[in-house]
XYZ file of C-alpha atoms in Angstrom:
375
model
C -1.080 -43.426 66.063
C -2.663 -40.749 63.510
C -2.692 -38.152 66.182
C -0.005 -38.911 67.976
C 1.876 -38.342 64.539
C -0.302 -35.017 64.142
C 1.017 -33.554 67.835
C 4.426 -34.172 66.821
C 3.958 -32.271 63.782
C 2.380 -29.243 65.300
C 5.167 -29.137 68.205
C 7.785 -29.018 65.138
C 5.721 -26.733 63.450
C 5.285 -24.405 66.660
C 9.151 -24.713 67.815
C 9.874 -24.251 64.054
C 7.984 -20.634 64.115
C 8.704 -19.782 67.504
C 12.511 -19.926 66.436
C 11.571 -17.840 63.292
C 10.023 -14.727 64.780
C 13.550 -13.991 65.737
C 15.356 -15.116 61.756
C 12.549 -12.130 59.519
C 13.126 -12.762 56.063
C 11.007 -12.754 53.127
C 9.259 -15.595 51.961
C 10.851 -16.593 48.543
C 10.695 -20.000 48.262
C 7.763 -22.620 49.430
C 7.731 -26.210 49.843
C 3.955 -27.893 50.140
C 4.066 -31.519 50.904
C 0.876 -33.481 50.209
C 1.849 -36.943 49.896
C -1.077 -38.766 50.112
C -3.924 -40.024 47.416
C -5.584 -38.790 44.093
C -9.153 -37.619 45.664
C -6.641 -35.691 48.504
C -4.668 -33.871 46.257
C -8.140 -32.447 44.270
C -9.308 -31.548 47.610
C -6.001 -29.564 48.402
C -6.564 -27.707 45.443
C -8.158 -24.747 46.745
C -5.155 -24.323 49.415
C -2.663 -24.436 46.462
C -4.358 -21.477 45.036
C -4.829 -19.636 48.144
C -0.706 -19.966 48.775
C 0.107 -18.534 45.180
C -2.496 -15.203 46.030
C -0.698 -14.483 49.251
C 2.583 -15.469 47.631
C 2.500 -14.226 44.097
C 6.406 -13.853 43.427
C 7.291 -16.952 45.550
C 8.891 -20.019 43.891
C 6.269 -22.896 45.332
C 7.896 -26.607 44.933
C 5.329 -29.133 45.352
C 6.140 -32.336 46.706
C 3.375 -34.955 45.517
C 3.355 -38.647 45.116
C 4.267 -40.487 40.944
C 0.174 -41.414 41.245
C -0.835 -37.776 41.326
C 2.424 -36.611 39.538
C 0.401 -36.068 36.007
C -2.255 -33.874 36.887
C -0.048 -31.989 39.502
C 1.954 -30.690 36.296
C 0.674 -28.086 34.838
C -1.246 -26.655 37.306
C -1.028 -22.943 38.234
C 0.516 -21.839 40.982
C 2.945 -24.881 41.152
C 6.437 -23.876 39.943
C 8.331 -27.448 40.374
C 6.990 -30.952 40.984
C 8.843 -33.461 43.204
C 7.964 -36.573 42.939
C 8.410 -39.128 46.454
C 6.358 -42.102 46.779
C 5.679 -42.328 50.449
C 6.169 -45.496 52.365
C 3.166 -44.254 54.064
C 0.751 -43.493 51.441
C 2.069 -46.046 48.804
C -1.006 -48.920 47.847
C 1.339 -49.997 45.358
C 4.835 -50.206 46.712
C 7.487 -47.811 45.845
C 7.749 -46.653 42.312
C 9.125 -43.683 41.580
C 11.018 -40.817 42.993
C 14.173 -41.402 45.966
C 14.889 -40.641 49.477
C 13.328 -37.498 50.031
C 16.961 -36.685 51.755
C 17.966 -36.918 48.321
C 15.565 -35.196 46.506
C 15.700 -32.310 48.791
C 19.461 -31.879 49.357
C 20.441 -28.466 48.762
C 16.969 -26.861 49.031
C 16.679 -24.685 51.251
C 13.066 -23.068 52.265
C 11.515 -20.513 53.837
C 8.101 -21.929 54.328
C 7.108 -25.101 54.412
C 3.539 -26.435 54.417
C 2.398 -29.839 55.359
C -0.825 -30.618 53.905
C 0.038 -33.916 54.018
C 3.421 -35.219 55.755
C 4.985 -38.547 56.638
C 8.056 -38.923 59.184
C 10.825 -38.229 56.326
C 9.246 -35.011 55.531
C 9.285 -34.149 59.526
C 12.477 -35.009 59.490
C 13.003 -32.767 56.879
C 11.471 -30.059 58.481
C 13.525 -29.831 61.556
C 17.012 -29.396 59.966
C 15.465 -27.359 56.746
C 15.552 -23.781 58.088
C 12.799 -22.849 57.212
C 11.728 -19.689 59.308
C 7.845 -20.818 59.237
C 5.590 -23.975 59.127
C 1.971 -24.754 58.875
C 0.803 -28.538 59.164
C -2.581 -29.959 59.487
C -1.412 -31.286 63.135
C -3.656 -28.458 65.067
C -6.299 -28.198 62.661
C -7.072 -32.151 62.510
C -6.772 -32.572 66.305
C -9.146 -29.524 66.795
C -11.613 -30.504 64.523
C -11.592 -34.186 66.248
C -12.217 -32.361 69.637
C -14.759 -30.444 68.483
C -16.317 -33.548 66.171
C -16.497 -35.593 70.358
C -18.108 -32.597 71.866
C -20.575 -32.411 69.241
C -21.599 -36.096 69.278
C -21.922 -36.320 72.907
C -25.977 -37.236 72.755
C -26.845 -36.513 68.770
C -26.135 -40.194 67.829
C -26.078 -40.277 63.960
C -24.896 -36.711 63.296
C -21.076 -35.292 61.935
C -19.399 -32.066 62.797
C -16.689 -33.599 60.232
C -14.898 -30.449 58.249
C -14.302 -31.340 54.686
C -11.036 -31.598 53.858
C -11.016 -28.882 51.224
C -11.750 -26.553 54.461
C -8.683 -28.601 56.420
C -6.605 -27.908 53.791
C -8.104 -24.331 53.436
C -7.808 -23.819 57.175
C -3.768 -24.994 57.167
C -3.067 -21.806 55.140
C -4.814 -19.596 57.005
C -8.083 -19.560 55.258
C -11.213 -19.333 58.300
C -13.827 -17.903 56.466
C -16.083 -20.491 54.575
C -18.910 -18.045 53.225
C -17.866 -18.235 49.878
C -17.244 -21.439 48.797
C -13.575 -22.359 47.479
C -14.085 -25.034 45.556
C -11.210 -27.250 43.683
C -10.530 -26.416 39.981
C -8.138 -28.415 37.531
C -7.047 -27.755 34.443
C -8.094 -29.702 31.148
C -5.160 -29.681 28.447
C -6.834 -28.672 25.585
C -4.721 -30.833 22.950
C -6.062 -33.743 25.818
C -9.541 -32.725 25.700
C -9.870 -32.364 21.859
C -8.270 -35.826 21.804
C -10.775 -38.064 23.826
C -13.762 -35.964 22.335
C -12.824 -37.076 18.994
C -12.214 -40.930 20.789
C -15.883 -40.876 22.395
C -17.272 -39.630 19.237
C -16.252 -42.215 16.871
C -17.396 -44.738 19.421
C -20.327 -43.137 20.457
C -21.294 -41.902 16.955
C -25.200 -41.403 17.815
C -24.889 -39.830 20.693
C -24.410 -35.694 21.301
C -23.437 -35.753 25.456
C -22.914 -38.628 27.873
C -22.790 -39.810 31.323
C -19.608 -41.073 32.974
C -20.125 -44.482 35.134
C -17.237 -45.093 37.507
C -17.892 -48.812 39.738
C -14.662 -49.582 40.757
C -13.024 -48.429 44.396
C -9.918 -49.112 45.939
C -11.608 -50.968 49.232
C -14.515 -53.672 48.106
C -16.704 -52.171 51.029
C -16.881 -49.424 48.738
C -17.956 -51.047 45.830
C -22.082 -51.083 44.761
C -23.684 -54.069 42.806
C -22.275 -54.442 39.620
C -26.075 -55.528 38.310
C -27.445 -52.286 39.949
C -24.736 -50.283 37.421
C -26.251 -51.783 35.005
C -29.892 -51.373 35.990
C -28.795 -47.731 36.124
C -27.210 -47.406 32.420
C -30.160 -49.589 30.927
C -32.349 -46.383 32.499
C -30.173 -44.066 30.883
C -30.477 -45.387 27.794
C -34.476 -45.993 27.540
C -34.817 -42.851 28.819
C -32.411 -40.759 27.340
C -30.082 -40.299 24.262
C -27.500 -39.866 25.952
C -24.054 -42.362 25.948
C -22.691 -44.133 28.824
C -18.805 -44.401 29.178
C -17.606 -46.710 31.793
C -14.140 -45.742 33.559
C -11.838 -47.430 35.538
C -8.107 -48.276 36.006
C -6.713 -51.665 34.370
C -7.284 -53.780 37.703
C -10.902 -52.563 37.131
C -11.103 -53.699 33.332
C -12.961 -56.504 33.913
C -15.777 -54.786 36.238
C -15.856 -52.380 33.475
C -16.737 -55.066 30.775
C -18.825 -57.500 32.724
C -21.091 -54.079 33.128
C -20.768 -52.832 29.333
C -21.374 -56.478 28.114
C -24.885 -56.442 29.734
C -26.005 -53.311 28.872
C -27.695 -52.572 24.668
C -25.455 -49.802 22.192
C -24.524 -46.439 23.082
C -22.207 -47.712 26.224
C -18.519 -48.609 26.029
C -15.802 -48.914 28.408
C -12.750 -46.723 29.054
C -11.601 -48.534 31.726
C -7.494 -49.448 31.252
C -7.471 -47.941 28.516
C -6.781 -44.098 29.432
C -4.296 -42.339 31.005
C -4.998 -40.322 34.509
C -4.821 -36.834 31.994
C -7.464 -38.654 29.989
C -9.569 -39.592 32.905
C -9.829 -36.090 33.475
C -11.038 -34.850 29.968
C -13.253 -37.747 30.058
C -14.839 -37.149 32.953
C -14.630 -32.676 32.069
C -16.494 -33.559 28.679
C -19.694 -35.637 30.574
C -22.853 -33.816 31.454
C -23.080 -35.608 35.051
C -21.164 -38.794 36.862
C -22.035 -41.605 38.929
C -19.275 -42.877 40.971
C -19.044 -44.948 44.101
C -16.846 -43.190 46.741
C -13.247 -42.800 45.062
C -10.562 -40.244 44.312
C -12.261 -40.440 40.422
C -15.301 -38.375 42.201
C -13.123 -35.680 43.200
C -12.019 -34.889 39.667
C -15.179 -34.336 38.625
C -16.106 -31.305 41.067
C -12.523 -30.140 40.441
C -13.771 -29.610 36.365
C -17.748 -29.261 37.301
C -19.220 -32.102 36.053
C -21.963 -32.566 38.602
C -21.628 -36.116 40.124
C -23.899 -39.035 41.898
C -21.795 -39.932 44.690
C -22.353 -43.556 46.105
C -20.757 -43.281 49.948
C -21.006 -46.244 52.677
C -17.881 -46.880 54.697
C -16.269 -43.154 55.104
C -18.026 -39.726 55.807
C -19.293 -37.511 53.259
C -19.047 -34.440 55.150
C -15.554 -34.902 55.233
C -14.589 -36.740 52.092
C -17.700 -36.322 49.877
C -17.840 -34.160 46.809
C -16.988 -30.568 47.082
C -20.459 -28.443 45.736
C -23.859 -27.933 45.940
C -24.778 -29.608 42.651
C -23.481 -32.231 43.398
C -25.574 -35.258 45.050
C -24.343 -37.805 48.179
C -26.156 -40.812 48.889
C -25.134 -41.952 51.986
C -27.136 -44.151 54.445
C -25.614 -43.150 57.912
C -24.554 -46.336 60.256
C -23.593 -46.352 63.812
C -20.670 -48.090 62.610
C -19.666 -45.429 59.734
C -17.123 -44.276 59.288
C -14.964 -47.536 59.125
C -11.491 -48.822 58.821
C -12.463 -50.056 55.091
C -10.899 -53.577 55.872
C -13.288 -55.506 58.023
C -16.796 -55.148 57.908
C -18.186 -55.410 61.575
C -22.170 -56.184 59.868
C -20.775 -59.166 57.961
C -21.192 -56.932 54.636
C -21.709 -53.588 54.031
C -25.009 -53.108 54.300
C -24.043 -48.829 53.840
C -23.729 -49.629 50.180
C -26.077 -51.842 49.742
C -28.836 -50.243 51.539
C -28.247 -47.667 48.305
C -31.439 -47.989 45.993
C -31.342 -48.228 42.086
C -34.082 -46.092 42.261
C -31.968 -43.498 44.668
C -29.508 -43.250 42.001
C -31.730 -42.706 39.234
C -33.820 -40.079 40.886
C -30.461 -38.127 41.951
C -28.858 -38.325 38.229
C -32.895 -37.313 37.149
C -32.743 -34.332 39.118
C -28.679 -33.406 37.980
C -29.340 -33.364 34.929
C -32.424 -31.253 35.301
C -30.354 -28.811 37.599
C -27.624 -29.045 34.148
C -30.264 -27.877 32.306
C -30.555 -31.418 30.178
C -34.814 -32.279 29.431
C -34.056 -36.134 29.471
C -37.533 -36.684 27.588
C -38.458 -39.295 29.826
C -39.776 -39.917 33.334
């Protein structure tokens, strides 16, 4: 269903532009759809940017889901934020935003970009008239041609393209020698704010280390005990703190991990808005996080992170730079739906050493220039 859904947006996209070469006029105003999750957005990032060089007098209108809504303000290049809570995208139900009829009556395009669509928005699209359209329809459905030829015989190996290069490639961008990676902006009055928070509750400690153990599929999810294996390291080896993160569903993870662990580690988790998240995380010298759109904040404001990745496939979805570290043990059976384990229990995370972790976080905070004092 996925592809057929990405042909039909590349034949509206091609009859779209195919109508346009005949209806020249300049490109004022832009709409970019990406509807989908928090760790998709961060990864669009790069493609946002890209828009607003080739553009730089255009009005862009970003159309983003209420979950993503906070950190989408603000950012440059973006002139208006839409918020539409896709059916499609939604893991909460709808809750906030309208019909995105409504929301878009009146408006009137000359560009629209579908980094992320869902059938409203291709609705949209056809009756818009706009004069061009680019959609990740061609560039998903080559890539997955070209990801079948290249696993014909070499069992265990991924031509996957990241999606920062999808989303790259949807705007025109081909050439990956330089690397384009996401960047997000920390409010400053934001930042000042939760370093004066982790100070007076982490009074002995100069820098810490963000922990984040909670995912929005279980099969994602590493051993709680093995967290805390990892923080008691941290802090016998180390002076650095340990803050724990997490949304409030994942308050209790957060606590049961924190409540094992000696002084110098407390728990954000619940307690700090998606803005705060991202100071949190832009004030720690490195993160560990299991596979989650958390992880993607951090290479979008360069804190190096420990990635923990069973069920999906890193060279698609993992962290965007080289400093960064993926611990991945490949299956035949990766990547998965996220929703029924064919193994009986996912062995991908589990398979994931405490000693793995430690040894990747050793060697971050090496590469971040941090002499741990301890071995």
């Amino acid at each position: 269903m996925e592809y057929l859904f990405l042909a039909l947006s590349t034949f509206i996209s091609w009859s779209i532009n195919s109508v346009g070469r005949f209806r020249r006029r300049r490109i004022k105003r832009i709409l970019l759809f990406k509807l989908d999750h928090l760790g998709d957005f961060i990864t669009a990032l790069p493609a946002i940017a890209r828009l607003r060089s080739v553009h730089p007098t255009a009005e862009i209108t970003l159309v983003v889901g209420s979950w993503v809504a906070p950190i989408a303000e603000g950012q440059p290049g973006v002139d208006h934020i839409i918020v539409y809570d896709s059916p499609r995208y939604s893991r909460v139900g709808t809750q906030g935003g309208g019909k995105l009829s409504q929301l878009l009556a009146g408006f009137r395009p000359d560009l629209i970009v579908g980094l992320r669509d869902d059938w409203a928005s291709l609705r949209y699209s056809i009756f818009a008239g706009a004069v061009h359209r680019f959609d990740r329809g061609g560039v998903r459905v080559s890539a997955k041609v070209g990801s079948l030829r290249f696993r014909r015989g070499r069992a265990g190996k991924s031509n996957s393209m990241h999606e920062v290069e999808t989303n790259l490639r949807i705007v025109g961008v081909n050439d990956f020698s330089v690397e384009r990676r996401p960047s997000l902006q920390v409010r400053e009055d934001v930042a000042t704010e939760i370093s004066e928070m982790i100070r007076d509750r982490l009074p002995s400690c100069r820098h810490y280390v963000v922990i984040h153990p909670g995912a929005i599929s279980p099969l994602r999810c590493w051993s709680s005990h093995r967290f805390i294996e990892v923080i008691r390291w941290i802090r016998e080896s180390t002076d650095l703190g340990v803050v724990v993160t997490g949304s409030s569903s994942e308050k209790a993870l957060a606590e049961e991990i924190v409540s094992d662990t000696r002084s110098g580690v407390i728990s954000l988790a619940g307690e700090t808005s998606l803005i705060q998240v991202v100071a949190v995380i832009s004030g720690a010298l490195a993160m560990v996080s299991v596979d989650t759109g958390v992880m993607h904040i951090a290479t979008a404001v360069g804190t190096p992170v420990i990635a923990l990745v069973g069920p999906e496939d890193p060279n698609r979805f993992g962290p965007y730079g080289r400093e960064n570290a993926v611990l991945y043990h490949n299956y035949s059976c990766s990547p998965c739906d996220q929703v029924n384990c064919v193994r009986g229990r996912p062995e991908c995370m589990e398979t994931i050493t405490t000693d793995e972790v430690i040894g990747a976080l050793r060697r971050v905070l090496v590469g971040a220039g941090f002499d741990y004092g301890g071995s």
